[in-house]
mmCIF file of N, CA, C and O in Angstrom:
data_model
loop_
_atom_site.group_PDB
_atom_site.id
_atom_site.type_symbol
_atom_site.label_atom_id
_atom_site.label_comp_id
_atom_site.label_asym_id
_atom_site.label_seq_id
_atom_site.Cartn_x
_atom_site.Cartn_y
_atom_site.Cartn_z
ATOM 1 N N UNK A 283 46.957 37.836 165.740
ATOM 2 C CA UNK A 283 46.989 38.061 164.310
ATOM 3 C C UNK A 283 47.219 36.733 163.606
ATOM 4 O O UNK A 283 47.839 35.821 164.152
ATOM 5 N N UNK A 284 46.785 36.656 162.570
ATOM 6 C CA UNK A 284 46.652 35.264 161.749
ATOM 7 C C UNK A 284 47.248 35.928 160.179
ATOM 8 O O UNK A 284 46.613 36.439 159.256
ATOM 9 N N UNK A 285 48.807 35.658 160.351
ATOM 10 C CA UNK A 285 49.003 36.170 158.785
ATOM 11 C C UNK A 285 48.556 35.472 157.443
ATOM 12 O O UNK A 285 48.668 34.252 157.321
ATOM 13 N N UNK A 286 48.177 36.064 156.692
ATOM 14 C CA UNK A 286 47.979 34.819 155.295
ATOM 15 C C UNK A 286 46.940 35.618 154.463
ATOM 16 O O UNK A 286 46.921 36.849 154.461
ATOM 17 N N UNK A 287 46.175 34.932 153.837
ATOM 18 C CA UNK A 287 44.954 35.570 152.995
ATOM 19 C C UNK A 287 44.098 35.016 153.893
ATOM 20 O O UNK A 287 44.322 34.023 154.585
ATOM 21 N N UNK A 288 42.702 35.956 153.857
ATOM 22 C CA UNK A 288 41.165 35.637 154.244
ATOM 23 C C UNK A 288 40.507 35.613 153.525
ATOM 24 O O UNK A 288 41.146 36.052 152.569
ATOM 25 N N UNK A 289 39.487 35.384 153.170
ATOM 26 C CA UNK A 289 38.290 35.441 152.467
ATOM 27 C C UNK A 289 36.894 36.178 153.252
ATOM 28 O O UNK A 289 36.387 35.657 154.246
ATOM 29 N N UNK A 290 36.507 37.130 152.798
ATOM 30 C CA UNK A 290 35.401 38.057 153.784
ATOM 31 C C UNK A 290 34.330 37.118 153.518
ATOM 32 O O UNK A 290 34.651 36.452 152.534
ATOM 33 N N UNK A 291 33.018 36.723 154.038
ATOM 34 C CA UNK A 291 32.008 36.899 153.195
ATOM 35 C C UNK A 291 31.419 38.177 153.702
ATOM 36 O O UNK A 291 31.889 38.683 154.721
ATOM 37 N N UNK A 292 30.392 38.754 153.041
ATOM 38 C CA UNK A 292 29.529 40.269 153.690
ATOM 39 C C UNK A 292 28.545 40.008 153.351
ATOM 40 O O UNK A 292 28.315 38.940 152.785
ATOM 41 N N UNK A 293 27.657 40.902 153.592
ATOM 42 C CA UNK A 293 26.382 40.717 153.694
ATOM 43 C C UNK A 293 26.153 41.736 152.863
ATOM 44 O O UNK A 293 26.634 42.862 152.991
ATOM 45 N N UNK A 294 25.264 41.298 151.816
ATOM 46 C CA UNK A 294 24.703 42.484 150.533
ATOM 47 C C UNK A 294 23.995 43.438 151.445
ATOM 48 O O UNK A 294 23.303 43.192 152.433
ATOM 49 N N UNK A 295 24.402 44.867 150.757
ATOM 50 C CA UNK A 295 24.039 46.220 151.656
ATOM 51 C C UNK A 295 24.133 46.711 152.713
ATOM 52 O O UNK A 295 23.444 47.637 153.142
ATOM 53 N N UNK A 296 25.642 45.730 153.666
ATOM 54 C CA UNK A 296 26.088 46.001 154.773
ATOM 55 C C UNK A 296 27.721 46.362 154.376
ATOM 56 O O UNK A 296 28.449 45.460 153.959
ATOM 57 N N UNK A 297 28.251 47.831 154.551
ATOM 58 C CA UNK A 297 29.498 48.000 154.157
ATOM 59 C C UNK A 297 30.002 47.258 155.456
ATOM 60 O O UNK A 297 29.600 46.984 156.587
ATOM 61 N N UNK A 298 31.565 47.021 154.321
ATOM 62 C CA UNK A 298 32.842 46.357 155.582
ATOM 63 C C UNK A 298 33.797 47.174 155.226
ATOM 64 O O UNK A 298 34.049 47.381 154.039
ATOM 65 N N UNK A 299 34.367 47.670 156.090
ATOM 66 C CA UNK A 299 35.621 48.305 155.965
ATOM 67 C C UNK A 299 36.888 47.674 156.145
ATOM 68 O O UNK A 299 37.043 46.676 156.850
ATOM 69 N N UNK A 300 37.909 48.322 155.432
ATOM 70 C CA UNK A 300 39.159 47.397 155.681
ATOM 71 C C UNK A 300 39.646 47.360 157.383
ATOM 72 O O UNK A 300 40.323 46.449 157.858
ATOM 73 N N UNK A 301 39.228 48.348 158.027
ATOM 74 C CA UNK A 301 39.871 48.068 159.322
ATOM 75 C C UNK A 301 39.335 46.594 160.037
ATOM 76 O O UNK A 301 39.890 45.739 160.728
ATOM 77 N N UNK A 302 37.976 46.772 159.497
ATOM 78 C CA UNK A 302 37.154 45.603 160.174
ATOM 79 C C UNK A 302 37.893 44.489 160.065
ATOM 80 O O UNK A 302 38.295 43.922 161.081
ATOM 81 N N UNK A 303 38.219 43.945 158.612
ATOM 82 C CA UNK A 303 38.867 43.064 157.941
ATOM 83 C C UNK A 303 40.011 42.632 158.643
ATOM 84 O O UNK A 303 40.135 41.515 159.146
ATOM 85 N N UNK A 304 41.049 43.764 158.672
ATOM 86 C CA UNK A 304 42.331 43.813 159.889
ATOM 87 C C UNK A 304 41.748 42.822 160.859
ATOM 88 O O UNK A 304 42.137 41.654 160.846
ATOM 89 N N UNK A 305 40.433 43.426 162.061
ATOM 90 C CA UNK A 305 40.138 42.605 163.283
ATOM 91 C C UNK A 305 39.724 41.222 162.820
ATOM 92 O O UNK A 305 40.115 40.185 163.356
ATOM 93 N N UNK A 306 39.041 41.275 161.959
ATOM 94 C CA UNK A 306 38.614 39.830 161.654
ATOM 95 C C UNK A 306 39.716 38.613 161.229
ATOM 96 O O UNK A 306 39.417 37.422 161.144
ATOM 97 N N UNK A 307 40.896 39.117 161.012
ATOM 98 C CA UNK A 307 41.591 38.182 160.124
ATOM 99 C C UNK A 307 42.560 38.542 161.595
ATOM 100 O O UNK A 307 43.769 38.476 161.373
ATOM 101 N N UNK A 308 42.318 38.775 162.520
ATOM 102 C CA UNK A 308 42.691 38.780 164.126
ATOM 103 C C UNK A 308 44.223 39.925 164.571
ATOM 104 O O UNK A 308 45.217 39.950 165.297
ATOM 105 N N UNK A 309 43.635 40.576 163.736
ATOM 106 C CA UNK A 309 44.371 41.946 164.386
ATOM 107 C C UNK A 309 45.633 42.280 163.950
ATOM 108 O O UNK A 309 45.973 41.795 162.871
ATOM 109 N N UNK A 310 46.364 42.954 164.498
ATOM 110 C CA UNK A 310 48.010 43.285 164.335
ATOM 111 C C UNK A 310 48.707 42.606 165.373
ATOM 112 O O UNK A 310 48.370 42.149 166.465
ATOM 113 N N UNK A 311 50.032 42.679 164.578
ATOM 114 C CA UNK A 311 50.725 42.097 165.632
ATOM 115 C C UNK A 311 51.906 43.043 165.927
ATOM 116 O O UNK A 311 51.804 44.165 165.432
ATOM 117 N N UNK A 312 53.115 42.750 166.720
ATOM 118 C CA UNK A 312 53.990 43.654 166.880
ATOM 119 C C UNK A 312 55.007 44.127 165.981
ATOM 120 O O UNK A 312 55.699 45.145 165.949
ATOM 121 N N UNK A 313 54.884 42.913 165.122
ATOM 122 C CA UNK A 313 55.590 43.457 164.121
ATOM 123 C C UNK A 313 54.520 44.018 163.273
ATOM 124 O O UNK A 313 54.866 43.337 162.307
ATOM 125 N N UNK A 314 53.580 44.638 162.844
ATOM 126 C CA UNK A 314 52.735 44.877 161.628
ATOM 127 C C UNK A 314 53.118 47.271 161.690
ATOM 128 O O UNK A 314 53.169 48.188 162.510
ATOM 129 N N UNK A 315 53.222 47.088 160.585
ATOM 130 C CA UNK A 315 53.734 48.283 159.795
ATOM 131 C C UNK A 315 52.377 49.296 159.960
ATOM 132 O O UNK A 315 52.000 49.648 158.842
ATOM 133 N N UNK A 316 51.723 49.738 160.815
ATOM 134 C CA UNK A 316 50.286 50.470 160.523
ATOM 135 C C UNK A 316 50.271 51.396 160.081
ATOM 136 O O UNK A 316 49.220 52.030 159.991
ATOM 137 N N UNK A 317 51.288 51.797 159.680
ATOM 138 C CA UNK A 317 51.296 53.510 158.733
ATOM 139 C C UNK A 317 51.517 52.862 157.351
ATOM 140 O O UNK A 317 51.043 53.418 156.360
ATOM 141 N N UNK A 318 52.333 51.516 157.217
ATOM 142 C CA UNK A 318 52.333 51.343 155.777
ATOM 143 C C UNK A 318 51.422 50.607 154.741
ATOM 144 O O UNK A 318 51.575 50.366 153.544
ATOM 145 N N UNK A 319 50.059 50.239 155.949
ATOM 146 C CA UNK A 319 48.918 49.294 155.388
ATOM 147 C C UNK A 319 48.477 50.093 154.426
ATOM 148 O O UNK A 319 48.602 51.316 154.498
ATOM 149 N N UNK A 320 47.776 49.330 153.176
ATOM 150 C CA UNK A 320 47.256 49.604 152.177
ATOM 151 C C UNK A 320 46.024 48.820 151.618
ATOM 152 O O UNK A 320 45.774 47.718 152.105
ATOM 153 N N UNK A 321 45.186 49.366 150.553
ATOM 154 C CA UNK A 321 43.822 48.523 150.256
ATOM 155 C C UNK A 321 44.669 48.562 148.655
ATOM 156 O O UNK A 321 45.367 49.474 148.212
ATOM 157 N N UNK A 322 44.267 47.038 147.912
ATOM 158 C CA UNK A 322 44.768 47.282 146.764
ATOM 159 C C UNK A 322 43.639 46.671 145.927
ATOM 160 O O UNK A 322 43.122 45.566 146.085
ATOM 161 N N UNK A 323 43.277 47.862 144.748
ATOM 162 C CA UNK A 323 41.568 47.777 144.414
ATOM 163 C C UNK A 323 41.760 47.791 142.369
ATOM 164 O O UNK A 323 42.312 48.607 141.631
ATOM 165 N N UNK A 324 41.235 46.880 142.157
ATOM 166 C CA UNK A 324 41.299 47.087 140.112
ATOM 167 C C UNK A 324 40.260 48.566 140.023
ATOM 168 O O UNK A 324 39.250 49.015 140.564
ATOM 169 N N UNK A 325 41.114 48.893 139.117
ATOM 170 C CA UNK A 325 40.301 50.372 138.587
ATOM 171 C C UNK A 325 38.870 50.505 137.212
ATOM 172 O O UNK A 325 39.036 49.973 136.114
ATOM 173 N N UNK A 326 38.260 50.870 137.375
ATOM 174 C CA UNK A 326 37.111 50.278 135.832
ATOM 175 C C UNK A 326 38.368 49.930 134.261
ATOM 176 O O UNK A 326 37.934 49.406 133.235
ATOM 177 N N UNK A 327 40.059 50.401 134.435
ATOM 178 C CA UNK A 327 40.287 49.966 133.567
ATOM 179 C C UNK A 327 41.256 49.295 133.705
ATOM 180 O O UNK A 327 42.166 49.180 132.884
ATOM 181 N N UNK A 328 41.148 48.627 135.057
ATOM 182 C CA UNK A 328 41.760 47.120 135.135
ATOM 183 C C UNK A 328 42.954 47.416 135.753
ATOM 184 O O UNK A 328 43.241 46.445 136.453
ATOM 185 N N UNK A 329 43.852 48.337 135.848
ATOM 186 C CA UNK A 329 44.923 48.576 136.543
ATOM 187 C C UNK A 329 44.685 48.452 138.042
ATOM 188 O O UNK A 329 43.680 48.862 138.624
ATOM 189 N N UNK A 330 45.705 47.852 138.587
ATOM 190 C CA UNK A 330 45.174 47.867 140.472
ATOM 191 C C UNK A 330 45.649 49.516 140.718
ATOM 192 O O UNK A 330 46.313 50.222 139.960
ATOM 193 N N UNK A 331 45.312 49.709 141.482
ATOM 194 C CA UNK A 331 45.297 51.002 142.586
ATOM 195 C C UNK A 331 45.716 50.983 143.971
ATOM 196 O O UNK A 331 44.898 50.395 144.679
ATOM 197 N N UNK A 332 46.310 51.250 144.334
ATOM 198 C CA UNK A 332 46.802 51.281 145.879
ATOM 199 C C UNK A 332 46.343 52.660 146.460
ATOM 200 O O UNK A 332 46.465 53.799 146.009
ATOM 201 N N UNK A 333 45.681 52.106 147.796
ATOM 202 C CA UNK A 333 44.950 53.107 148.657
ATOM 203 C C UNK A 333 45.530 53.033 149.951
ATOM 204 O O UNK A 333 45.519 51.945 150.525
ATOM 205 N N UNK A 334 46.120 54.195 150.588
ATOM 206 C CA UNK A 334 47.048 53.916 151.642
ATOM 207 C C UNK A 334 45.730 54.130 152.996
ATOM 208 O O UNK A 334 44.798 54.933 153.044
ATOM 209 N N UNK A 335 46.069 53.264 153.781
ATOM 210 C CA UNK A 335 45.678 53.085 155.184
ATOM 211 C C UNK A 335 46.540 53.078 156.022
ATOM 212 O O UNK A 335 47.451 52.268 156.190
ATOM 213 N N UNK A 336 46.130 54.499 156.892
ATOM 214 C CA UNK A 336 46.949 54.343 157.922
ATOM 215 C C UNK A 336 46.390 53.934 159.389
ATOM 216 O O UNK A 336 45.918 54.798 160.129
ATOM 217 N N UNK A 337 46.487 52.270 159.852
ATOM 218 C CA UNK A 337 45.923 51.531 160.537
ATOM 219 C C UNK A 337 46.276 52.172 162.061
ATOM 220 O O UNK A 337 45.501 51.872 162.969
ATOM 221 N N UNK A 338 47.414 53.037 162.358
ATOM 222 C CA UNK A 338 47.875 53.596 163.719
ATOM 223 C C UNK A 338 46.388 54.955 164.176
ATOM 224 O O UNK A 338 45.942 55.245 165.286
ATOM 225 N N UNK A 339 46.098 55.356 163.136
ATOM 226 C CA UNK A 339 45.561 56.425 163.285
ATOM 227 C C UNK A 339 43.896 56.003 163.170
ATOM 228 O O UNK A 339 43.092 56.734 163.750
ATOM 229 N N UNK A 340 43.399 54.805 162.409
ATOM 230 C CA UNK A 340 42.106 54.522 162.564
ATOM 231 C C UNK A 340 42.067 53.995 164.074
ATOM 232 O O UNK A 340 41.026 54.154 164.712
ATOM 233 N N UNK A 341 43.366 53.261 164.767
ATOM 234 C CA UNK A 341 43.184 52.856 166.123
ATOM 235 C C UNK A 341 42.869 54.007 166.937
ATOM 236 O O UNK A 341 42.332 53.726 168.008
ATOM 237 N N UNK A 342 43.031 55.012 166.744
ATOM 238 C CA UNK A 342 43.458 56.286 167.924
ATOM 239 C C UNK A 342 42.273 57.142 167.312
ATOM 240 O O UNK A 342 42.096 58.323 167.611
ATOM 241 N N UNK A 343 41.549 56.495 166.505
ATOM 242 C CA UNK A 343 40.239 57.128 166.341
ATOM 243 C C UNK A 343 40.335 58.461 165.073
ATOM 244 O O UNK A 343 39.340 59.126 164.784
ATOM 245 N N UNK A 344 41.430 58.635 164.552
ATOM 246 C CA UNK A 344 41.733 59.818 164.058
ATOM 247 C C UNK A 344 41.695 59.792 162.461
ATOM 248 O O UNK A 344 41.543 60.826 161.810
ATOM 249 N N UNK A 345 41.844 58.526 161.878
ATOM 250 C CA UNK A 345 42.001 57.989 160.437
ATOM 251 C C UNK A 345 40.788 57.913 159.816
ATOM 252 O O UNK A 345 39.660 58.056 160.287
ATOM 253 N N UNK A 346 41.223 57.622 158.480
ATOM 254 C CA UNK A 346 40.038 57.523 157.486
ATOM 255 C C UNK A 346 40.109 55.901 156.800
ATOM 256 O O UNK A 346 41.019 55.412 156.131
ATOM 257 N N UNK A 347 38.805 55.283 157.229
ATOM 258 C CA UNK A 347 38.608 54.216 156.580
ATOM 259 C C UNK A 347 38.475 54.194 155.358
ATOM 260 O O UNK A 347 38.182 55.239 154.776
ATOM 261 N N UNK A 348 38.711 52.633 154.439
ATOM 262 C CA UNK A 348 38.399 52.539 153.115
ATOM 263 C C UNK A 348 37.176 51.400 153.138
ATOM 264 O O UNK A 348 37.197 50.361 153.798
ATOM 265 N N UNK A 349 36.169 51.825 152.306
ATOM 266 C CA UNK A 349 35.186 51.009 152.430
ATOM 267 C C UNK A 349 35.648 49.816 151.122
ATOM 268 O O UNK A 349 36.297 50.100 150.115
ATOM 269 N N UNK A 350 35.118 48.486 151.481
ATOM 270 C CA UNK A 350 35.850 47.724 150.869
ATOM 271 C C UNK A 350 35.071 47.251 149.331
ATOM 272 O O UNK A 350 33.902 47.383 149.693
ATOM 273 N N UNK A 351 35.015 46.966 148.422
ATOM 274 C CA UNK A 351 34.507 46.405 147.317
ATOM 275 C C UNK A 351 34.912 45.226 147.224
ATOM 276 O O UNK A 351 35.857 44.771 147.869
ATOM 277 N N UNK A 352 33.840 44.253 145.937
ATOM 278 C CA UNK A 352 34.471 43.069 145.587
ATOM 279 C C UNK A 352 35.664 43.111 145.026
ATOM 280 O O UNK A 352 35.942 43.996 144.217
ATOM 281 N N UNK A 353 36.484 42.209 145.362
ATOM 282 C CA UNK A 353 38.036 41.661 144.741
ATOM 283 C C UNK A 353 39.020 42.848 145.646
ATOM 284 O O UNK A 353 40.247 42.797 145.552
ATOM 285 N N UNK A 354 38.373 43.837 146.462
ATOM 286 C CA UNK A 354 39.717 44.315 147.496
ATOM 287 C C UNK A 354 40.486 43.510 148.302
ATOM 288 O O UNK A 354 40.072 42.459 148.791
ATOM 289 N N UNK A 355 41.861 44.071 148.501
ATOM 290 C CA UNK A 355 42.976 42.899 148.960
ATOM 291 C C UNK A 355 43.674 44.351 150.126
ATOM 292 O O UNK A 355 44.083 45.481 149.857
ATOM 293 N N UNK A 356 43.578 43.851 150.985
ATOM 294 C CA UNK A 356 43.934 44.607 152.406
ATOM 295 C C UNK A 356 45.297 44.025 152.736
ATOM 296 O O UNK A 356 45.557 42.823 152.784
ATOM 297 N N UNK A 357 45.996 44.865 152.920
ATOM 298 C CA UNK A 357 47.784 44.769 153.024
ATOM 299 C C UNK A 357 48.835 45.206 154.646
ATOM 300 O O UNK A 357 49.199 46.363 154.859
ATOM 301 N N UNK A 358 49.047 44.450 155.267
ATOM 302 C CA UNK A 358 49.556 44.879 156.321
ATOM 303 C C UNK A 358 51.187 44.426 156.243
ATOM 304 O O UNK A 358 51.508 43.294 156.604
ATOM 305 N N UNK A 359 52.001 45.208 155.841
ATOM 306 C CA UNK A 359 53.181 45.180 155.716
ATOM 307 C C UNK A 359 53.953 44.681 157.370
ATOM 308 O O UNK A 359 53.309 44.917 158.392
ATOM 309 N N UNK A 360 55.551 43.899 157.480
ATOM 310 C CA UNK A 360 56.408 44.025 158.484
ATOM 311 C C UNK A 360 56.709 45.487 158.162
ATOM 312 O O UNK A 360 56.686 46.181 157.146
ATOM 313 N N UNK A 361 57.091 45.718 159.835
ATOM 314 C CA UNK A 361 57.704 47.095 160.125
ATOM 315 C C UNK A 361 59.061 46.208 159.493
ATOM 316 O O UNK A 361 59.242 44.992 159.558
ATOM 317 N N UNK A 362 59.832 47.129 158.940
ATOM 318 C CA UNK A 362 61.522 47.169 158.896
ATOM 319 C C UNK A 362 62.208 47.593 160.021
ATOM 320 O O UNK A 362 61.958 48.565 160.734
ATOM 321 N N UNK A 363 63.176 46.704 160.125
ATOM 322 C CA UNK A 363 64.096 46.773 161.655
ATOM 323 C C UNK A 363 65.244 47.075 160.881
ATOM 324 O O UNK A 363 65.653 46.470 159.891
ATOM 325 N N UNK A 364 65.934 48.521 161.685
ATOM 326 C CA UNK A 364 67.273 48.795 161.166
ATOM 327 C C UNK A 364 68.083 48.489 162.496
ATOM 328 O O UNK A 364 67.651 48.916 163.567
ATOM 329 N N UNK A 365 69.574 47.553 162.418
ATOM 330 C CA UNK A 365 70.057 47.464 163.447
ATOM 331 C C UNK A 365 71.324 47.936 163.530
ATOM 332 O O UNK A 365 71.933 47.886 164.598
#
C-alpha cells in the first residue's frame, strides 16, 4: 500500500471503479479500515457526498462497487485500536 493521494488517469469510455483505484494506488494494508472506506463525490449542487464502500466485502466478492467520476476522492481510513 502506498498511502497519500493518486492521480487516476482513465481512459474515456472505460469505467474505473473505486476498488480498482484501492489496487492501483497498491492495495490495503493491515492497518486499513475496509468497512469504513468511502468515495467522496460533489453533488450537481456542489455539496460533497459521501458514498460508503465497504472494501472487506468487495474482496470476498460480495460488495457493491462505486463507479468513479471526475473529481472522485476514494478514502481508506486507519482501523482504530482500542487498548
Amino acid at each position: 500500500a502506498r498511502p497519500g493521494q493518486h492521480m487516476i488517469a482513465v481512459k474515456p469510455g472505460v469505467p474505473t471503479f473505486a476498488y480498482d483505484a484501492v489496487l492501483i494506488a497498491g492495495g490495503l494494508n493491515q492497518f486499513a479500515d475496509e468497512r469504513g472506506a468511502y468515495v467522496l463525490r460533489r453533488s450537481s449542487g456542489g455539496e460533497r457526498v459521501k458514498i460508503p464502500l465497504d472494501l472487506r466485502a468487495l474482496r470476498q466478492g460480495t460488495g457493491r462497487d462505486v463507479q468513479l467520476g471526475e473529481g472522485d476522492m476514494v478514502f481508506v481510513p486507519q482501523r482504530k485500536f482500542m487498548f
